[in-house]
XYZ file of C-alpha atoms in Angstrom:
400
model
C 0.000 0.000 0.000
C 1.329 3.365 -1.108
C 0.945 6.114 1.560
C 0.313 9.559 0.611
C 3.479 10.610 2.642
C 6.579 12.642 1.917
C 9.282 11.919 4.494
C 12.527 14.222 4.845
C 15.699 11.811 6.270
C 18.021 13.789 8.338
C 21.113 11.359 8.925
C 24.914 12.568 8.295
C 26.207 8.468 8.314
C 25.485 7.078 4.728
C 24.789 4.057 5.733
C 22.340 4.451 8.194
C 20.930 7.790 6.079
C 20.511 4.615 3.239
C 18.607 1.889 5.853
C 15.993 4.976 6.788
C 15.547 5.718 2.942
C 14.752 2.397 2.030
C 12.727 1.108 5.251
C 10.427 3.782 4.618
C 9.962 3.074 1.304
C 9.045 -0.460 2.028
C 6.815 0.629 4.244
C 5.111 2.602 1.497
C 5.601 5.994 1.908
C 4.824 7.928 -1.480
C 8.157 10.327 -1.707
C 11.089 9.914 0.518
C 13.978 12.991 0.093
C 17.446 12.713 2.221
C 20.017 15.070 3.392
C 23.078 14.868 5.807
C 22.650 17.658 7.892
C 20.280 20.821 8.993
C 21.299 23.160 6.184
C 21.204 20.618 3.145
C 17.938 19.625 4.927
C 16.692 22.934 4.850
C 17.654 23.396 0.936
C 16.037 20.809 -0.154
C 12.406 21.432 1.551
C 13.366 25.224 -0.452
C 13.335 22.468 -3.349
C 11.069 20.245 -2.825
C 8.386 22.049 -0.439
C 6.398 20.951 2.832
C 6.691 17.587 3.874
C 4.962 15.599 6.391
C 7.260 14.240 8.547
C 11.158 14.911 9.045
C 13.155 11.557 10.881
C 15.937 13.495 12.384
C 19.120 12.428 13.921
C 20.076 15.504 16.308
C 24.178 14.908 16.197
C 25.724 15.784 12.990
C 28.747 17.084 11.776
C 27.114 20.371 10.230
C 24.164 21.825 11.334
C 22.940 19.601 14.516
C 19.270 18.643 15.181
C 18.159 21.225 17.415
C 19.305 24.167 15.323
C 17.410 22.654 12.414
C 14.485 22.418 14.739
C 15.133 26.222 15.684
C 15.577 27.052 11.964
C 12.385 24.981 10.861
C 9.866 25.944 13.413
C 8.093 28.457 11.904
C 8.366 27.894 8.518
C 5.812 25.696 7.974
C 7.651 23.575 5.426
C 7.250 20.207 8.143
C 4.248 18.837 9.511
C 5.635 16.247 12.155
C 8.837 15.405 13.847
C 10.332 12.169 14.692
C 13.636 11.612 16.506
C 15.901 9.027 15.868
C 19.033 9.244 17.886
C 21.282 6.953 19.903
C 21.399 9.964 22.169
C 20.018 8.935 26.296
C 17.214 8.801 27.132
C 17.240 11.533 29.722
C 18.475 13.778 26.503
C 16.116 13.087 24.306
C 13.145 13.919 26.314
C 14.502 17.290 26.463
C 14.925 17.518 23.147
C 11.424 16.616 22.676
C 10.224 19.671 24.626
C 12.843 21.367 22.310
C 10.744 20.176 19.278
C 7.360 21.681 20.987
C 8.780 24.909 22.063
C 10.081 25.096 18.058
C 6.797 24.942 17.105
C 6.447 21.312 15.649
C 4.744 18.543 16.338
C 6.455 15.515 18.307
C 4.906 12.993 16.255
C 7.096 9.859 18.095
C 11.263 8.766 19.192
C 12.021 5.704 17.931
C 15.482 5.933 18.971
C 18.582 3.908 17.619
C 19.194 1.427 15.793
C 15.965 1.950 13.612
C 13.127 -0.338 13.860
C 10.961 -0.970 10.913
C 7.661 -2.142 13.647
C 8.262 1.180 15.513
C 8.193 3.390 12.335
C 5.128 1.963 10.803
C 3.566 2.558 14.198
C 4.321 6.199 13.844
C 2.967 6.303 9.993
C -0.088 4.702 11.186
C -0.782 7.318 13.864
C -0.142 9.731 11.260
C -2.265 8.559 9.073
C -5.035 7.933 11.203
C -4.849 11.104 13.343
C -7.721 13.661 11.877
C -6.890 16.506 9.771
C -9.857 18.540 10.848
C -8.680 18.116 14.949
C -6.790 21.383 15.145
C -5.161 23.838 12.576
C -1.321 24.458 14.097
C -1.122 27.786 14.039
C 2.136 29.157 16.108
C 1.576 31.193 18.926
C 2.818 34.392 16.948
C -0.378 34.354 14.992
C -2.612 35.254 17.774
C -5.722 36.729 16.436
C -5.877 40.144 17.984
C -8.560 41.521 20.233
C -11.621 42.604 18.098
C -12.154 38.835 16.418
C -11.451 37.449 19.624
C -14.655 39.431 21.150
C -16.331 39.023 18.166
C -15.917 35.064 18.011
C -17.217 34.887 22.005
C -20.298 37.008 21.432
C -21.185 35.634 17.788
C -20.822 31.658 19.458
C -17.665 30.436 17.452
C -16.121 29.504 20.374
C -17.453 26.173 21.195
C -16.707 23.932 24.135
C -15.370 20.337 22.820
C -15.230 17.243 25.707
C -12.451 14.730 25.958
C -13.785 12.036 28.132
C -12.062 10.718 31.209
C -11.954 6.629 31.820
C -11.951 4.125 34.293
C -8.838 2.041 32.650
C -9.837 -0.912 34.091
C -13.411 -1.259 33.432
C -13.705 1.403 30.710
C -16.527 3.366 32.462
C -16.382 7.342 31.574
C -15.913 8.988 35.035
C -16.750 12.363 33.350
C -15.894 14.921 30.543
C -13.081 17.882 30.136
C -14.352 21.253 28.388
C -11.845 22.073 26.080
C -12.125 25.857 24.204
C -12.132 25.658 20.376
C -12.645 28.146 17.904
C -14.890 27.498 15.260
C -14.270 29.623 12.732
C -16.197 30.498 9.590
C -13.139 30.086 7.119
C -10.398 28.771 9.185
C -11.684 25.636 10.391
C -11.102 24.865 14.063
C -8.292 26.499 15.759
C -5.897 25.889 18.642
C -6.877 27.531 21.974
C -3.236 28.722 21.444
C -5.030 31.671 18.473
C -7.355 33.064 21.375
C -6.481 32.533 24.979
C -3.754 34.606 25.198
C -6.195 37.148 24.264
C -8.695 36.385 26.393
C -6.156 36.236 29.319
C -4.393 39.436 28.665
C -8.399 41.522 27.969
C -9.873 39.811 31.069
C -12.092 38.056 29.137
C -11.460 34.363 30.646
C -14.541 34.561 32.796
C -17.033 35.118 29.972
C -15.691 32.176 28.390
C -15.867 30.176 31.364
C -19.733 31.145 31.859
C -20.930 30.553 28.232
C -18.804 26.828 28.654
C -20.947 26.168 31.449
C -24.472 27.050 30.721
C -23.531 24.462 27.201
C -21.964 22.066 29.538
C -24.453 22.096 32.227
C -26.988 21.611 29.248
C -25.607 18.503 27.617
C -24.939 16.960 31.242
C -28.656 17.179 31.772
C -29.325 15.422 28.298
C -26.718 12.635 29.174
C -28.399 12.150 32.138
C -31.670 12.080 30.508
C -29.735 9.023 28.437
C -28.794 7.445 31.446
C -24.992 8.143 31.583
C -23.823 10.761 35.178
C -20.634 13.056 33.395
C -19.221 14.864 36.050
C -18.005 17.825 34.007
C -14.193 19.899 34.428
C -13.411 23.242 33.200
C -10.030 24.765 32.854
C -9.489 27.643 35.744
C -6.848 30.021 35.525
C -5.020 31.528 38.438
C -6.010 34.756 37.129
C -9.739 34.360 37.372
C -8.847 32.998 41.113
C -8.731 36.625 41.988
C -12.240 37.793 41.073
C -14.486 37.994 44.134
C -17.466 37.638 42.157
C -16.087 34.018 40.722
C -17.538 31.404 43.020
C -21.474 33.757 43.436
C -21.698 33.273 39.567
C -20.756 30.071 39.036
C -23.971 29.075 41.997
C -26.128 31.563 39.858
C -25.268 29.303 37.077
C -25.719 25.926 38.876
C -28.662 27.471 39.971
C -30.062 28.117 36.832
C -29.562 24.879 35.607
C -30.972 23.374 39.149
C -27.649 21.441 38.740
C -25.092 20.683 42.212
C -21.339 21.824 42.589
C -20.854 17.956 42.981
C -20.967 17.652 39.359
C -18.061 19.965 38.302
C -14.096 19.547 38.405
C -12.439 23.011 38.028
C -8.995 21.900 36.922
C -6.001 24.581 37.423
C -2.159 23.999 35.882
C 0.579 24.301 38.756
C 2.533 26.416 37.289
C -0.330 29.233 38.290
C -0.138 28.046 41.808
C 3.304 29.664 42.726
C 1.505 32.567 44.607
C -2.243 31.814 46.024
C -3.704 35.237 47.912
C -6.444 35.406 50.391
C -9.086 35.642 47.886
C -7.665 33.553 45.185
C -7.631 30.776 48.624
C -10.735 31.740 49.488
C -12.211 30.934 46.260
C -10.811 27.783 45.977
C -12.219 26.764 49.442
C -15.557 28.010 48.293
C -15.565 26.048 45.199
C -14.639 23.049 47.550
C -17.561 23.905 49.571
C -20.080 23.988 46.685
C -19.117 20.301 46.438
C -16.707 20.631 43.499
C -13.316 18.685 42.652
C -10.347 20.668 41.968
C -7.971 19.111 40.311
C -3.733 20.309 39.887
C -4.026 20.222 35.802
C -0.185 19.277 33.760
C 1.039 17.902 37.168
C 4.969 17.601 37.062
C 5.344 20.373 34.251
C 4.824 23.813 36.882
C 7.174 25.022 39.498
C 4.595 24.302 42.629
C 6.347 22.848 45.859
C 4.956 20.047 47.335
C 4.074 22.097 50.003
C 1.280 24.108 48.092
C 0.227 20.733 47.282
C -0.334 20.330 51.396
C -1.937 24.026 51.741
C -4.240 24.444 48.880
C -7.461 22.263 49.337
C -7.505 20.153 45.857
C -8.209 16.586 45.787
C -7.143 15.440 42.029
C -3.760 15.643 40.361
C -3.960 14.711 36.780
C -0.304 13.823 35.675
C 0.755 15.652 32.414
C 1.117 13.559 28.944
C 4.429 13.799 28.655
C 5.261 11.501 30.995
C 3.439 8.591 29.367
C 4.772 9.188 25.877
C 7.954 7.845 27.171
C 7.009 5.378 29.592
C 7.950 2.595 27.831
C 11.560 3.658 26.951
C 12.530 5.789 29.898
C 12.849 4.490 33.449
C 12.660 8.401 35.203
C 9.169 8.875 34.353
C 8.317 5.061 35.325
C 9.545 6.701 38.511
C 7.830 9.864 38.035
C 4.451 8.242 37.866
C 5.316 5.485 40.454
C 5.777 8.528 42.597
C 2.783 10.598 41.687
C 0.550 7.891 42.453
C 1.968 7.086 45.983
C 1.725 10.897 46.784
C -1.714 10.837 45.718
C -3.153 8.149 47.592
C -0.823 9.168 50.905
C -2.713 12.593 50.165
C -5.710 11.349 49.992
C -5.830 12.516 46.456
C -7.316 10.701 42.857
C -4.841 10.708 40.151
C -5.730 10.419 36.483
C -3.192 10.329 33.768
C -3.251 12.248 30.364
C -1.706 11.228 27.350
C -2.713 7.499 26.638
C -2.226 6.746 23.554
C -2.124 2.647 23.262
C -3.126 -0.425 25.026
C 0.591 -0.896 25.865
C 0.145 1.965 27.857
C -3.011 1.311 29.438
C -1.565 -2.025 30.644
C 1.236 -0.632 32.078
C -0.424 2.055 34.003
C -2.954 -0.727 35.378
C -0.077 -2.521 37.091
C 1.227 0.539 38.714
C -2.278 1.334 40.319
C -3.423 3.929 38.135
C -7.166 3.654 37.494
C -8.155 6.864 36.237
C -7.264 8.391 32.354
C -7.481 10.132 29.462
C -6.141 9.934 26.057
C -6.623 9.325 22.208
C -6.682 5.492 22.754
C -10.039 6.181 24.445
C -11.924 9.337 22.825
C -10.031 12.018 21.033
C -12.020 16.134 21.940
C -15.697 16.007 20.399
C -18.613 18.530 20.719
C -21.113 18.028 22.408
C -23.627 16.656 19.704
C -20.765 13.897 19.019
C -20.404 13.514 22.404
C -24.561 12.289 23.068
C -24.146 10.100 19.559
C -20.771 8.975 21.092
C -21.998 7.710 24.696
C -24.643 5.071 23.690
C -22.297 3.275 21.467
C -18.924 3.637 23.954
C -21.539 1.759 26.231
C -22.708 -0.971 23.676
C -18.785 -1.248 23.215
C -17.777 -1.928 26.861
C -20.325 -4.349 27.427
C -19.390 -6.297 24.420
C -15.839 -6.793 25.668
């Protein structure tokens, strides 16, 4: 089968530069170009245009991995990256945040020597990922104030729901509310186009409100279908310091005659570094109403453990990153080990993003972890999908 795929090789040994050229041709991809090092890399996507995926080695004689990464970023001319590097394994995850802060997309590591199984295992999840999921737009391409108000009050900014999973019986515990931007000749775009915008005109709030009257709505119809979603929405630190936060979020509950006990408000660390009285206050009142809160990206922030002691939440969820490289790096083994100890000493649920195969699952099972969230169960759907979805996830998990 021919795949509809043009790969870039990035390998300065012949040899090896040769074995990646021709395994990927077995393996059917439709145009495969080569080069020994960042610049000649760079010359011939001038050449040849965009391709979908670069395999990069990072250390070569001329111009190294990570400045082609640097260089490549934000030119659009590559869709995906995927390392390939006899490099440690402590070293390569950084270069993998290297790759995301380059604007790319990470699309797998498959290490040295190369493995045929573990490429074609990357070209499938290529392949099969959608094309209409998100638009990458870098962050430099924020859209500027006036269409970001105009998108919130004309409705183009729609909440999407990534279910969360029991991993050993399959059961969905509840849904996330993830912000997308619907827009009339873009297509759907990354949060990364708006929030910042949002954040910096104080306009987080308004989005948060709107998210919950839909949320709130399509919780009662799932009900009405026989399936109990307790529902999270993203918090920012920011909004932590409006008095009037926790009042309108009852009025809305209240509107809905729906209970705080139904809701997760999830908040990334890294926004926890400085927690005043109100910001405190707020989060015991939302703890009060009966609500979760839940440390969001866990591991990725700068918290201490001891505003993990002082600020009342009762969830960590455990950021992707660390299960991408489960199977291949024993320091987030440890990492996750460790997370779920300190969340049941705490008295705290865990639930782990990122999980992306069975393998995966399996593995997280054995260390403890029952609670998750990843492509390998239900990639971000509205809600429409999401009450079409439920009935037949159901039919599904009885089946097996």
């Amino acid at each position: 089968m021919t795949l509809p795929i043009r790969v870039l090789v990035l390998e300065d040994h012949s040899f090896a530069r040769a074995v990646a050229v021709n395994t990927l041709k077995q393996l059917g991809c439709r145009e495969v170009f080569q080069a020994c090092d960042g610049a000649q890399a760079l010359a011939v996507l001038q050449e040849v245009g965009a391709v979908d995926i670069a395999l990069c080695d990072l250390c070569m004689e001329g111009m190294d991995g990570l400045e082609f990464f640097r260089r490549v970023g934000l030119s659009g001319l590559v869709g995906s990256i995927i390392i390939c590097s006899s490099l440690s394994a402590d070293l390569r995850r950084a270069v993998r945040q290297i790759v995301s802060l380059s604007g790319l997309r990470l699309l797998g590591d498959v290490g040295k020597p190369l493995h045929s199984q573990a490429l074609a295992q990357l070209l499938e999840k290529h392949r099969s990922a959608p094309r209409n999921d998100l638009i990458p737009v870098h962050v430099s391409e924020q859209a500027c104030e006036s269409e970001v108000r105009n998108a919130l009050s004309d409705g183009q900014l729609q909440p999407f729901y990534q279910p969360k999973f029991n991993l050993l019986t399959g059961e969905i515990c509840g849904v996330e509310v993830l912000a997308r931007w619907l827009h009339p000749f873009k297509g759907i775009l990354s949060p990364a186009v708006f929030m910042p915008v949002l954040e910096r005109f104080e306009l987080l709030d308004e989005l948060l409100f709107t998210q919950m009257d839909q949320a709130l709505t399509l919780q009662r119809q799932a009900r009405e279908q026989g399936f109990t979603l307790n529902v999270a929405f993203n918090l920012h630190a920011q909004q932590l310091t409006h008095h009037q936060l926790t009042s309108s979020i009852e009025g809305i509950l209240a509107l809905h005659d729906a209970r705080g006990c139904g809701l997760t408000f999830e908040l990334t660390e890294s926004g926890l570094l400085e927690a005043p009285a109100t910001s405190l206050e707020n989060l015991v009142r939302l703890r009060m109403m009966g609500s979760r809160l839940s440390i969001d990206d866990f591991g990725t922030g700068f918290s201490s453990l001891q505003r993990l002691c002082q600020l009342p939440f009762n969830e960590i969820k455990l950021d992707g990153e660390f299960v991408r490289t489960l199977e291949d790096e024993p320091r987030c083994l440890a990492v996750i080990s460790s997370t779920l100890a300190l969340g049941e000493a705490l008295g705290m649920s865990v639930v782990i993003e990122g999980i992306e195969t069975n393998e995966q699952r399996q593995q997280l099972l054995a260390l403890g972890c029952t609670q998750g969230q990843g492509y390998l169960f239900a990639r971000p759907m509205s809600g429409a999908d999401l009450l079409r979805w439920l009935p037949v996830s159901s039919v599904s998990r009885q089946k097996n």
